[in-house]
Tab-separated table of C-alpha atoms in Angstrom:
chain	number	residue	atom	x	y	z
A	3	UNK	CA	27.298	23.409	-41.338
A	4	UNK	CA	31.118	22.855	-40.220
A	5	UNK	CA	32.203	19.158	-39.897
A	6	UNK	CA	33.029	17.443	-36.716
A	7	UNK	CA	36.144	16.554	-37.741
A	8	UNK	CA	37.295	19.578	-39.327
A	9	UNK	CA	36.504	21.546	-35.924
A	10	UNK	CA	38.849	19.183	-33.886
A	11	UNK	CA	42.016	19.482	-36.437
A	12	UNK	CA	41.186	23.190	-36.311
A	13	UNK	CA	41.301	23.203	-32.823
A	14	UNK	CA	44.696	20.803	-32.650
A	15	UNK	CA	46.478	22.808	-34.889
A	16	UNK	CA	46.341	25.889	-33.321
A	17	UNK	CA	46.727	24.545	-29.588
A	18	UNK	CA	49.529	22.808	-30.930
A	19	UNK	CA	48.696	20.054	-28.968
A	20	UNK	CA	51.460	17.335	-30.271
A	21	UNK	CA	53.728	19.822	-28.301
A	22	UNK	CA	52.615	18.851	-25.024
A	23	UNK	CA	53.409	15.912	-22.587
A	24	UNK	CA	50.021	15.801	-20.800
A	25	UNK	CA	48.114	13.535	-18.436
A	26	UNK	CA	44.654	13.697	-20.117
A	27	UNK	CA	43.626	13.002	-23.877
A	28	UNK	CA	43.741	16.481	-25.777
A	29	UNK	CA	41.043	16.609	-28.493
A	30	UNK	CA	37.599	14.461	-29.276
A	31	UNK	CA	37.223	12.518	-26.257
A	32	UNK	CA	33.221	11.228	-26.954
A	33	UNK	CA	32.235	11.062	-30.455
A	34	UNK	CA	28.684	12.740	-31.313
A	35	UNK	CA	27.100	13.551	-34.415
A	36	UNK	CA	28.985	15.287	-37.056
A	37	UNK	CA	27.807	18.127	-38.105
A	38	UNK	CA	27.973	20.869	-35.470
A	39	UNK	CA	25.972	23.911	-35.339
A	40	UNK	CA	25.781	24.680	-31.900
A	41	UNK	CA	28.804	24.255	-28.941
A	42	UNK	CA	28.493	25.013	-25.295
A	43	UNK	CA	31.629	25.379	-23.400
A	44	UNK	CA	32.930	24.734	-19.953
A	45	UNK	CA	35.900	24.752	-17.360
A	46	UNK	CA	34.557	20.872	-16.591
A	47	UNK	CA	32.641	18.092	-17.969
A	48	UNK	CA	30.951	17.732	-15.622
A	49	UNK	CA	26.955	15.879	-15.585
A	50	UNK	CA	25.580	19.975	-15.132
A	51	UNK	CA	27.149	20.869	-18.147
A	52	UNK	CA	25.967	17.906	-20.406
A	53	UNK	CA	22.783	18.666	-19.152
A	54	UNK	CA	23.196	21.956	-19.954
A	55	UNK	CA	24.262	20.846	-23.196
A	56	UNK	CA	21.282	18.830	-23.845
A	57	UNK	CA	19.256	21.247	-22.937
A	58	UNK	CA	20.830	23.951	-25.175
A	59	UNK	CA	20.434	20.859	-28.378
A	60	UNK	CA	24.397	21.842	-28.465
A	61	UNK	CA	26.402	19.473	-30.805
A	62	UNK	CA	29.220	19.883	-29.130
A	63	UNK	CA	30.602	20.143	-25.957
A	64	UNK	CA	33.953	21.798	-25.776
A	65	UNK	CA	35.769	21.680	-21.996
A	66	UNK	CA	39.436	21.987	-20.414
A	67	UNK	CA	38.771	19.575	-17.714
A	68	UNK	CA	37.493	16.433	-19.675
A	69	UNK	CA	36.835	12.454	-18.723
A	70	UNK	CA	39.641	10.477	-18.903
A	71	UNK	CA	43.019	10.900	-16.794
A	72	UNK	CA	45.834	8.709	-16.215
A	73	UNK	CA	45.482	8.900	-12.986
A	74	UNK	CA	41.642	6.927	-12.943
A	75	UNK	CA	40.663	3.496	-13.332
A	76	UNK	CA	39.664	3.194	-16.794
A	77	UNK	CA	36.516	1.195	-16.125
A	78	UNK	CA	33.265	3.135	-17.353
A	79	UNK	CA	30.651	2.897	-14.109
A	80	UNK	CA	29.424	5.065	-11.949
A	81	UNK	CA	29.772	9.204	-12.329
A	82	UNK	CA	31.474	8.444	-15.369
A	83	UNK	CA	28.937	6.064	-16.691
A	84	UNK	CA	26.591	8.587	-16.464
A	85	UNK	CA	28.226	11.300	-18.156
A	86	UNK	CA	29.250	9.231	-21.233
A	87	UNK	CA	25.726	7.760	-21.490
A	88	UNK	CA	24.275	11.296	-21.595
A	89	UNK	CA	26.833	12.330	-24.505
A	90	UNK	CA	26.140	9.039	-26.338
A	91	UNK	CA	22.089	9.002	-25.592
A	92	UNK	CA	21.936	12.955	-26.728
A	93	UNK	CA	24.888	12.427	-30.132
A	94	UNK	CA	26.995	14.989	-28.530
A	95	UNK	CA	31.048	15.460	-29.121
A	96	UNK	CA	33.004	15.931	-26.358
A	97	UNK	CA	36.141	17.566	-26.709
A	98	UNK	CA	38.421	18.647	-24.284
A	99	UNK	CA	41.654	20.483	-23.936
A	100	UNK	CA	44.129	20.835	-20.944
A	101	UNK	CA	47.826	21.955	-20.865
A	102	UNK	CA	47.673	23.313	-24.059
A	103	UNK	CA	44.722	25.360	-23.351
A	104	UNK	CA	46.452	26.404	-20.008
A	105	UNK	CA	49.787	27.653	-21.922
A	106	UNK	CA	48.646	29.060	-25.116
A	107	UNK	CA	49.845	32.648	-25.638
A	108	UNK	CA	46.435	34.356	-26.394
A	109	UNK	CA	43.280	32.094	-25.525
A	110	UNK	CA	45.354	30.114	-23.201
A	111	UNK	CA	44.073	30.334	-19.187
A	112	UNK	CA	47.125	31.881	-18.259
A	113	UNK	CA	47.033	34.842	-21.069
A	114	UNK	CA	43.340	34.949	-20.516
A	115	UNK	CA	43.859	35.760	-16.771
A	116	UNK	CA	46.836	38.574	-17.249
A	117	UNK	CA	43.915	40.417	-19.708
A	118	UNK	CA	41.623	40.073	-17.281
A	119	UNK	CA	43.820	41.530	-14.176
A	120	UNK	CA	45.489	44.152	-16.435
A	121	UNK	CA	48.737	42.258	-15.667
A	122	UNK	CA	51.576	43.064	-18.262
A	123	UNK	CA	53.230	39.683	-19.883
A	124	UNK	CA	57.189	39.500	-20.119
A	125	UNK	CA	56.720	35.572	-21.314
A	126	UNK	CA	56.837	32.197	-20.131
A	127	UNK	CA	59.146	29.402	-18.772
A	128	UNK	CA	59.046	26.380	-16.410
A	129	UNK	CA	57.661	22.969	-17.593
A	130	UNK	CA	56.148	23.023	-20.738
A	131	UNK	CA	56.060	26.791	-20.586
A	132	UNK	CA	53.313	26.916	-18.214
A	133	UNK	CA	54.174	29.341	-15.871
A	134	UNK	CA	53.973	32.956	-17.154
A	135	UNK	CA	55.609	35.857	-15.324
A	136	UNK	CA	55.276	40.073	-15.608
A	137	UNK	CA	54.171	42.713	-14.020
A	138	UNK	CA	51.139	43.959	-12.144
A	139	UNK	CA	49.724	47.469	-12.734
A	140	UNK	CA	52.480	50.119	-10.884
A	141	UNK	CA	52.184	50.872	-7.480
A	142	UNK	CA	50.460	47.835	-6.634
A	143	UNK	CA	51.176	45.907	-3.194
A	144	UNK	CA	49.939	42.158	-2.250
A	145	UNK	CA	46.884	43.589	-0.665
A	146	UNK	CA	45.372	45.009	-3.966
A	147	UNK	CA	46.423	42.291	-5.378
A	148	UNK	CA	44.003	40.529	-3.741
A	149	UNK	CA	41.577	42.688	-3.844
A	150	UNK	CA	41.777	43.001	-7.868
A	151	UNK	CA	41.456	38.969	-8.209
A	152	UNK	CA	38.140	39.105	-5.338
A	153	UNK	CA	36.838	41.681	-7.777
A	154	UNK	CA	37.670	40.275	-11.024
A	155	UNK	CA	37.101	36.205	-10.072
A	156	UNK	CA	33.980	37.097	-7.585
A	157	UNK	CA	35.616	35.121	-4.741
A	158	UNK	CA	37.487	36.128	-2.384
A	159	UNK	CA	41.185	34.796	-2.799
A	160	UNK	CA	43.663	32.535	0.043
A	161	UNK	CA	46.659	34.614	0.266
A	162	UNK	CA	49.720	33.778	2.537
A	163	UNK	CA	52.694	36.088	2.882
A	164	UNK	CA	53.613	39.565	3.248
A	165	UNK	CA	50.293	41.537	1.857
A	166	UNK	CA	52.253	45.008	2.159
A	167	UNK	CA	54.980	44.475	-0.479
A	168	UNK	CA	55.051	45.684	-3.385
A	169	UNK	CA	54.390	43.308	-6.129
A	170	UNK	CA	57.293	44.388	-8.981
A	171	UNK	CA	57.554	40.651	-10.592
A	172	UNK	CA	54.610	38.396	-10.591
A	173	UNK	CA	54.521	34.624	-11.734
A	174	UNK	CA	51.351	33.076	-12.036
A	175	UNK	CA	49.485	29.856	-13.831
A	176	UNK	CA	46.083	28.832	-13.498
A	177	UNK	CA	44.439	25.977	-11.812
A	178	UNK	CA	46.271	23.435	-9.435
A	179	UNK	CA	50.016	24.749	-9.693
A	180	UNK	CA	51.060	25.319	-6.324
A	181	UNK	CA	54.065	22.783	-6.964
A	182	UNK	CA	55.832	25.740	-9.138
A	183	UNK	CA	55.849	28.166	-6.540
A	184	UNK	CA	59.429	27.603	-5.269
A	185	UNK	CA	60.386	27.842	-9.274
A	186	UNK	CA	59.069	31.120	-9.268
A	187	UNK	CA	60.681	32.048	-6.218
A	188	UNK	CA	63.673	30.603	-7.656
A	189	UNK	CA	63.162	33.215	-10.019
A	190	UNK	CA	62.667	36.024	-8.438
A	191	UNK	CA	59.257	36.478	-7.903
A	192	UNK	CA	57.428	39.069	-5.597
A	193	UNK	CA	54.421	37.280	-5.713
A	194	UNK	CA	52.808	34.194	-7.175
A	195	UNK	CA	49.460	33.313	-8.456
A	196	UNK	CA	47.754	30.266	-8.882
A	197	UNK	CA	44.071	28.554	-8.194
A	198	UNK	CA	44.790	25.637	-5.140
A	199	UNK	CA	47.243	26.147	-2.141
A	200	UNK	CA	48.750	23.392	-0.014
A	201	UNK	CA	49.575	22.823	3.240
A	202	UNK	CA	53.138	23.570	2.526
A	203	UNK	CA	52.834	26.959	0.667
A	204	UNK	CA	52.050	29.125	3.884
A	205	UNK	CA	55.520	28.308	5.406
A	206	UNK	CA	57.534	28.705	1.699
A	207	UNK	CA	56.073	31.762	1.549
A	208	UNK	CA	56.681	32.816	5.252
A	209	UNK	CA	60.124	32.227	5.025
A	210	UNK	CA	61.036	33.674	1.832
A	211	UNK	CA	59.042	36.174	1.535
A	212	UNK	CA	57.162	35.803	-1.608
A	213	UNK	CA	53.688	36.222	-1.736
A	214	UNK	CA	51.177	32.902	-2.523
A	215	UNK	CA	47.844	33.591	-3.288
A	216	UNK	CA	45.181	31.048	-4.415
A	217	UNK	CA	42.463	32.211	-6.320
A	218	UNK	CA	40.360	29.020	-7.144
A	219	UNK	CA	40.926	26.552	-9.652
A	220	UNK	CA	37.968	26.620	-11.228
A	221	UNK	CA	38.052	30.432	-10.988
A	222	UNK	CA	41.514	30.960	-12.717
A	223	UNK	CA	40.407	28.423	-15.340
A	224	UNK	CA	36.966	29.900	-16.969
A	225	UNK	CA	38.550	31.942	-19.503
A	226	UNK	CA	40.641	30.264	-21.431
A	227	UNK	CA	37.780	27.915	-22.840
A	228	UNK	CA	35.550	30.934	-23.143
A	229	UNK	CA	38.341	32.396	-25.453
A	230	UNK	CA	38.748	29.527	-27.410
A	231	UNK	CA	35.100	28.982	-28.023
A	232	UNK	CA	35.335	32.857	-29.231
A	233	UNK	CA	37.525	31.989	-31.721
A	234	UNK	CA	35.962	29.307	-33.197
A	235	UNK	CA	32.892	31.108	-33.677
A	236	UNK	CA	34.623	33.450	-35.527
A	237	UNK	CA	36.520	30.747	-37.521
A	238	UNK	CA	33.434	28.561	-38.614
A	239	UNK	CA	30.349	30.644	-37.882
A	240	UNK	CA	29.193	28.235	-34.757
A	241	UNK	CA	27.205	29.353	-32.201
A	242	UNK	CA	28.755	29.019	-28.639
A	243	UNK	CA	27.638	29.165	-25.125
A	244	UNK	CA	29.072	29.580	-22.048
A	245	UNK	CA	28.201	27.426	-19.070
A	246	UNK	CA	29.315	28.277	-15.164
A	247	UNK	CA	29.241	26.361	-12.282
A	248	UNK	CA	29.483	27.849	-8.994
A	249	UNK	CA	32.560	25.612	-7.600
A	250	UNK	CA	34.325	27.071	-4.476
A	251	UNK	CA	37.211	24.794	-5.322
């Protein structure tokens, strides 16, 4: 049965996370028992997952979104509280990975999305390379861009800008990254894709001309962590499961 431990340097090696200035803890967050046979993996760790977790005897819990960010008091009560104390009462591992899981080239969110969409990759730039720019399939204008992210997310998307353009250069990256849309119109994008809008996005892309369309943070983020938990089941014979919450947001 594979080690706790040698999971997590697995897992920090190839998410090269020591390359990554990030906000939130990357790696074991909650320590569980140490032998893991069984993960389930989630966008969030959230109390449904652990439960979930517990309820699937998982030994691991493997998320993008995890417990602790800078941004938080650091005192333990309340929803927090009761999170850790399920992990701790149940002896499961919680680890969690965020930027680096959002910019990795092939079971990153970002790369995970473009497969998805059928969206060609010409690379990445911006901070930390976290934006990710190409092409969508030819012939395609803002309006079927939508559509294809409704069908392919199962939500229906917030789009502001001109819908009948065609969509030639497309920049996207997953989750709450509406502050890099004037980057990517900086650089030349048709349209860009990310998971939250702002109030300030519909007049940015009213005025220039660029297409915004949010698609859901939790929405653009799902695959990444699926991917992930793919490969590890394929690198230390784990079982993995996937858990889904249905989060508008």
């Amino acid at each position: 049965m594979p080690n706790r431990q040698d999971i997590i340097s697995w897992c920090n090696q190839f998410l090269q996370i020591s390359a990554f200035q990030d906000y939130a803890p990357n790696g074991l967050q909650v320590e569980g028992r140490e032998n893991v046979r069984k993960i389930v993996c989630a966008v969030t760790a959230s109390l449904a997952a652990i439960d979930y977790a517990v309820q699937q005897e998982a030994d691991m819990l493997l998320v993008h979104h995890g417990l602790f960010w800078k941004s938080e008091p650091i005192t333990i009560t309340g929803w927090k509280h009761r999170r850790i104390a399920a992990l701790l009462r149940h002896n499961i591992n919680l680890a969690g990975y965020h930027l680096p899981l959002d910019a990795h080239p092939e079971v990153g969110n970002n790369a995970q999305l473009a497969q998805r969409l059928g969206w060609r990759i010409d690379g990445q730039t911006g901070e930390q390379n976290l934006l990710m720019y190409g092409a969508p399939p030819p012939d395609t204008d803002g309006a079927a861009l939508v559509a294809q992210l409704a069908a392919a997310l199962g939500r229906q998307p917030v789009a502001a800008g001109d819908l009948q353009r065609s969509v030639r250069r497309l920049f996207w990256c997953s989750g709450g990254a509406q502050g890099f849309f004037q980057q990517a119109i900086d650089l030349g994008a048709n349209a860009f894709v990310t998971g939250e809008i702002s109030e300030a996005q519909y007049h940015l892309a009213k005025e220039n001309g660029t297409l915004f369309i949010s698609a859901g943070h939790h929405a653009t983020e799902r695959y990444g962590i699926q991917a992930l938990a793919g490969r590890l089941q394929q690198e230390f014979a784990l079982e993995c499961r996937f858990f889904d919450e249905d989060n508008p947001a």
